[in-house]
JSON list of C-alpha atoms in Angstrom, two decimals:
[
{"chain": "I", "resi": 1116, "resn": "ARG", "atom": "CA", "xyz": [87.22, 58.51, 157.38]},
{"chain": "I", "resi": 1117, "resn": "GLU", "atom": "CA", "xyz": [84.46, 61.00, 156.50]},
{"chain": "I", "resi": 1118, "resn": "ALA", "atom": "CA", "xyz": [86.06, 61.71, 153.11]},
{"chain": "I", "resi": 1119, "resn": "LEU", "atom": "CA", "xyz": [86.01, 57.99, 152.29]},
{"chain": "I", "resi": 1120, "resn": "ASP", "atom": "CA", "xyz": [82.40, 57.68, 153.44]},
{"chain": "I", "resi": 1121, "resn": "PHE", "atom": "CA", "xyz": [81.40, 60.69, 151.32]},
{"chain": "I", "resi": 1122, "resn": "MET", "atom": "CA", "xyz": [83.08, 59.34, 148.20]},
{"chain": "I", "resi": 1123, "resn": "GLY", "atom": "CA", "xyz": [81.79, 55.84, 148.93]},
{"chain": "I", "resi": 1124, "resn": "ALA", "atom": "CA", "xyz": [78.25, 57.19, 148.62]},
{"chain": "I", "resi": 1125, "resn": "ALA", "atom": "CA", "xyz": [78.99, 59.00, 145.35]},
{"chain": "I", "resi": 1126, "resn": "ALA", "atom": "CA", "xyz": [78.28, 57.56, 141.92]},
{"chain": "I", "resi": 1127, "resn": "ASP", "atom": "CA", "xyz": [81.10, 56.41, 139.67]},
{"chain": "I", "resi": 1128, "resn": "ALA", "atom": "CA", "xyz": [82.61, 59.17, 137.50]},
{"chain": "I", "resi": 1129, "resn": "SER", "atom": "CA", "xyz": [80.65, 61.91, 139.26]},
{"chain": "I", "resi": 1130, "resn": "PHE", "atom": "CA", "xyz": [83.34, 64.53, 140.01]},
{"chain": "I", "resi": 1131, "resn": "ASP", "atom": "CA", "xyz": [85.53, 66.74, 137.82]},
{"chain": "I", "resi": 1132, "resn": "MET", "atom": "CA", "xyz": [87.94, 67.36, 140.69]},
{"chain": "I", "resi": 1133, "resn": "VAL", "atom": "CA", "xyz": [88.78, 66.05, 144.15]},
{"chain": "I", "resi": 1134, "resn": "LEU", "atom": "CA", "xyz": [90.81, 68.37, 146.40]},
{"chain": "I", "resi": 1135, "resn": "ALA", "atom": "CA", "xyz": [92.58, 67.00, 149.48]},
{"chain": "I", "resi": 1136, "resn": "ALA", "atom": "CA", "xyz": [94.43, 69.98, 150.96]},
{"chain": "I", "resi": 1137, "resn": "GLY", "atom": "CA", "xyz": [95.70, 69.20, 154.43]},
{"chain": "I", "resi": 1138, "resn": "LEU", "atom": "CA", "xyz": [93.89, 65.86, 154.59]},
{"chain": "I", "resi": 1139, "resn": "VAL", "atom": "CA", "xyz": [96.26, 63.02, 153.79]},
{"chain": "I", "resi": 1140, "resn": "ASP", "atom": "CA", "xyz": [98.73, 63.88, 156.56]},
{"chain": "I", "resi": 1141, "resn": "TYR", "atom": "CA", "xyz": [96.17, 62.57, 159.03]},
{"chain": "I", "resi": 1142, "resn": "LEU", "atom": "CA", "xyz": [95.29, 59.37, 157.16]},
{"chain": "I", "resi": 1143, "resn": "GLY", "atom": "CA", "xyz": [98.58, 57.54, 156.72]},
{"chain": "I", "resi": 1144, "resn": "GLU", "atom": "CA", "xyz": [97.97, 54.64, 154.33]},
{"chain": "I", "resi": 1145, "resn": "LEU", "atom": "CA", "xyz": [96.29, 56.06, 151.21]},
{"chain": "I", "resi": 1146, "resn": "ASP", "atom": "CA", "xyz": [95.30, 53.00, 149.14]},
{"chain": "I", "resi": 1147, "resn": "ALA", "atom": "CA", "xyz": [91.58, 53.31, 149.93]},
{"chain": "I", "resi": 1148, "resn": "LEU", "atom": "CA", "xyz": [91.59, 57.07, 149.26]},
{"chain": "I", "resi": 1149, "resn": "PHE", "atom": "CA", "xyz": [93.24, 56.69, 145.85]},
{"chain": "I", "resi": 1150, "resn": "GLN", "atom": "CA", "xyz": [90.86, 53.84, 144.94]},
{"chain": "I", "resi": 1151, "resn": "GLN", "atom": "CA", "xyz": [87.82, 55.96, 145.76]},
{"chain": "I", "resi": 1152, "resn": "VAL", "atom": "CA", "xyz": [89.22, 59.03, 144.00]},
{"chain": "I", "resi": 1153, "resn": "ALA", "atom": "CA", "xyz": [89.91, 57.00, 140.85]},
{"chain": "I", "resi": 1154, "resn": "ARG", "atom": "CA", "xyz": [86.36, 55.63, 140.98]},
{"chain": "I", "resi": 1155, "resn": "VAL", "atom": "CA", "xyz": [84.54, 58.96, 141.44]},
{"chain": "I", "resi": 1156, "resn": "LEU", "atom": "CA", "xyz": [86.60, 61.06, 139.00]},
{"chain": "I", "resi": 1157, "resn": "LYS", "atom": "CA", "xyz": [85.28, 61.61, 135.51]},
{"chain": "I", "resi": 1158, "resn": "PRO", "atom": "CA", "xyz": [87.70, 60.87, 132.66]},
{"chain": "I", "resi": 1159, "resn": "GLY", "atom": "CA", "xyz": [90.15, 63.76, 132.56]},
{"chain": "I", "resi": 1160, "resn": "GLY", "atom": "CA", "xyz": [89.24, 64.72, 136.14]},
{"chain": "I", "resi": 1161, "resn": "LEU", "atom": "CA", "xyz": [91.88, 66.01, 138.53]},
{"chain": "I", "resi": 1162, "resn": "PHE", "atom": "CA", "xyz": [92.94, 64.94, 142.02]},
{"chain": "I", "resi": 1163, "resn": "VAL", "atom": "CA", "xyz": [94.90, 67.67, 143.79]},
{"chain": "I", "resi": 1164, "resn": "LEU", "atom": "CA", "xyz": [96.53, 67.16, 147.17]},
{"chain": "I", "resi": 1165, "resn": "THR", "atom": "CA", "xyz": [99.01, 68.54, 149.64]},
{"chain": "I", "resi": 1166, "resn": "ALA", "atom": "CA", "xyz": [101.02, 66.21, 151.84]},
{"chain": "I", "resi": 1167, "resn": "SER", "atom": "CA", "xyz": [103.95, 66.42, 154.21]},
{"chain": "I", "resi": 1168, "resn": "TYR", "atom": "CA", "xyz": [107.25, 65.48, 152.60]},
{"chain": "I", "resi": 1169, "resn": "HIS", "atom": "CA", "xyz": [109.97, 62.98, 153.37]},
{"chain": "I", "resi": 1170, "resn": "ASP", "atom": "CA", "xyz": [112.73, 61.70, 151.12]},
{"chain": "I", "resi": 1171, "resn": "ALA", "atom": "CA", "xyz": [112.76, 58.01, 152.05]},
{"chain": "I", "resi": 1172, "resn": "THR", "atom": "CA", "xyz": [110.20, 55.50, 150.78]},
{"chain": "I", "resi": 1173, "resn": "GLY", "atom": "CA", "xyz": [106.59, 54.80, 151.64]},
{"chain": "I", "resi": 1174, "resn": "TYR", "atom": "CA", "xyz": [104.87, 56.78, 154.35]},
{"chain": "I", "resi": 1175, "resn": "ARG", "atom": "CA", "xyz": [105.69, 57.16, 158.02]},
{"chain": "I", "resi": 1176, "resn": "PHE", "atom": "CA", "xyz": [104.35, 58.80, 161.15]},
{"chain": "I", "resi": 1177, "resn": "ASP", "atom": "CA", "xyz": [106.25, 61.84, 162.38]},
{"chain": "I", "resi": 1178, "resn": "ALA", "atom": "CA", "xyz": [105.60, 61.76, 166.14]},
{"chain": "I", "resi": 1179, "resn": "GLN", "atom": "CA", "xyz": [106.99, 65.26, 166.68]},
{"chain": "I", "resi": 1180, "resn": "ALA", "atom": "CA", "xyz": [104.68, 66.81, 164.06]},
{"chain": "I", "resi": 1181, "resn": "GLU", "atom": "CA", "xyz": [101.83, 64.37, 164.90]},
{"chain": "I", "resi": 1182, "resn": "ARG", "atom": "CA", "xyz": [101.12, 63.58, 161.27]},
{"chain": "I", "resi": 1183, "resn": "PHE", "atom": "CA", "xyz": [102.19, 61.31, 158.44]},
{"chain": "I", "resi": 1184, "resn": "THR", "atom": "CA", "xyz": [104.82, 62.15, 155.84]},
{"chain": "I", "resi": 1185, "resn": "PHE", "atom": "CA", "xyz": [105.09, 60.70, 152.34]},
{"chain": "I", "resi": 1186, "resn": "SER", "atom": "CA", "xyz": [107.67, 59.94, 149.68]},
{"chain": "I", "resi": 1187, "resn": "ARG", "atom": "CA", "xyz": [107.59, 60.50, 145.94]},
{"chain": "I", "resi": 1188, "resn": "PRO", "atom": "CA", "xyz": [107.80, 56.74, 145.16]},
{"chain": "I", "resi": 1189, "resn": "TYR", "atom": "CA", "xyz": [104.76, 56.15, 147.39]},
{"chain": "I", "resi": 1190, "resn": "PHE", "atom": "CA", "xyz": [102.63, 58.59, 145.38]},
{"chain": "I", "resi": 1191, "resn": "GLU", "atom": "CA", "xyz": [103.99, 57.24, 142.09]},
{"chain": "I", "resi": 1192, "resn": "SER", "atom": "CA", "xyz": [102.98, 53.69, 143.05]},
{"chain": "I", "resi": 1193, "resn": "LEU", "atom": "CA", "xyz": [99.50, 54.80, 144.20]},
{"chain": "I", "resi": 1194, "resn": "ALA", "atom": "CA", "xyz": [98.95, 56.61, 140.91]},
{"chain": "I", "resi": 1195, "resn": "ALA", "atom": "CA", "xyz": [100.07, 53.62, 138.85]},
{"chain": "I", "resi": 1196, "resn": "ALA", "atom": "CA", "xyz": [97.98, 51.16, 140.87]},
{"chain": "I", "resi": 1197, "resn": "ASN", "atom": "CA", "xyz": [94.84, 53.26, 140.36]},
{"chain": "I", "resi": 1198, "resn": "ALA", "atom": "CA", "xyz": [95.25, 54.25, 136.68]},
{"chain": "I", "resi": 1199, "resn": "LEU", "atom": "CA", "xyz": [95.91, 57.89, 137.54]},
{"chain": "I", "resi": 1200, "resn": "GLN", "atom": "CA", "xyz": [98.44, 59.95, 135.61]},
{"chain": "I", "resi": 1201, "resn": "LEU", "atom": "CA", "xyz": [100.89, 61.84, 137.79]},
{"chain": "I", "resi": 1202, "resn": "VAL", "atom": "CA", "xyz": [100.79, 65.34, 136.29]},
{"chain": "I", "resi": 1203, "resn": "LYS", "atom": "CA", "xyz": [102.83, 67.15, 138.93]},
{"chain": "I", "resi": 1204, "resn": "LEU", "atom": "CA", "xyz": [104.43, 66.27, 142.25]},
{"chain": "I", "resi": 1205, "resn": "GLU", "atom": "CA", "xyz": [106.74, 68.94, 143.55]},
{"chain": "I", "resi": 1206, "resn": "GLN", "atom": "CA", "xyz": [107.94, 70.27, 146.85]},
{"chain": "I", "resi": 1207, "resn": "ALA", "atom": "CA", "xyz": [106.33, 73.52, 147.85]},
{"chain": "I", "resi": 1208, "resn": "SER", "atom": "CA", "xyz": [106.16, 75.83, 150.86]},
{"chain": "I", "resi": 1209, "resn": "VAL", "atom": "CA", "xyz": [102.42, 75.42, 151.36]},
{"chain": "I", "resi": 1210, "resn": "VAL", "atom": "CA", "xyz": [102.67, 75.93, 155.13]},
{"chain": "I", "resi": 1211, "resn": "ALA", "atom": "CA", "xyz": [105.33, 78.18, 156.68]},
{"chain": "I", "resi": 1212, "resn": "GLY", "atom": "CA", "xyz": [108.26, 76.20, 158.04]},
{"chain": "I", "resi": 1213, "resn": "SER", "atom": "CA", "xyz": [107.21, 72.94, 156.39]},
{"chain": "I", "resi": 1214, "resn": "THR", "atom": "CA", "xyz": [108.12, 71.34, 153.09]},
{"chain": "I", "resi": 1215, "resn": "MET", "atom": "CA", "xyz": [105.11, 69.72, 151.51]},
{"chain": "I", "resi": 1216, "resn": "TRP", "atom": "CA", "xyz": [104.18, 67.95, 148.33]},
{"chain": "I", "resi": 1217, "resn": "LEU", "atom": "CA", "xyz": [101.83, 69.61, 145.93]},
{"chain": "I", "resi": 1218, "resn": "GLY", "atom": "CA", "xyz": [100.46, 66.80, 143.81]},
{"chain": "I", "resi": 1219, "resn": "VAL", "atom": "CA", "xyz": [98.20, 66.77, 140.76]},
{"chain": "I", "resi": 1220, "resn": "PHE", "atom": "CA", "xyz": [96.89, 63.52, 139.28]},
{"chain": "I", "resi": 1221, "resn": "ARG", "atom": "CA", "xyz": [94.62, 63.05, 136.24]},
{"chain": "I", "resi": 1222, "resn": "LYS", "atom": "CA", "xyz": [92.20, 60.24, 135.53]}
]
């Protein structure tokens, strides 16, 4: 919630980059985050994130890991809905023992 509040107070097109490493796994639904990121990024700005992976659709809560996991189609739809170009979305070993997304989006 603090990230959304911070960006909500920022002016339009005021950031060259937004980095969300280790954040989205604890948010779940990401519509509001992507809307704010698209608003505060300057043209050509980058949004970089890491997120826990799953191969189904949408997002879901993993009770064992106590965090949300996300699918590729979910990120693709968020990017399209917010006029962000998906530059890269690949699986990576960001955290030992866990497959995560490394995503890069451009305004």
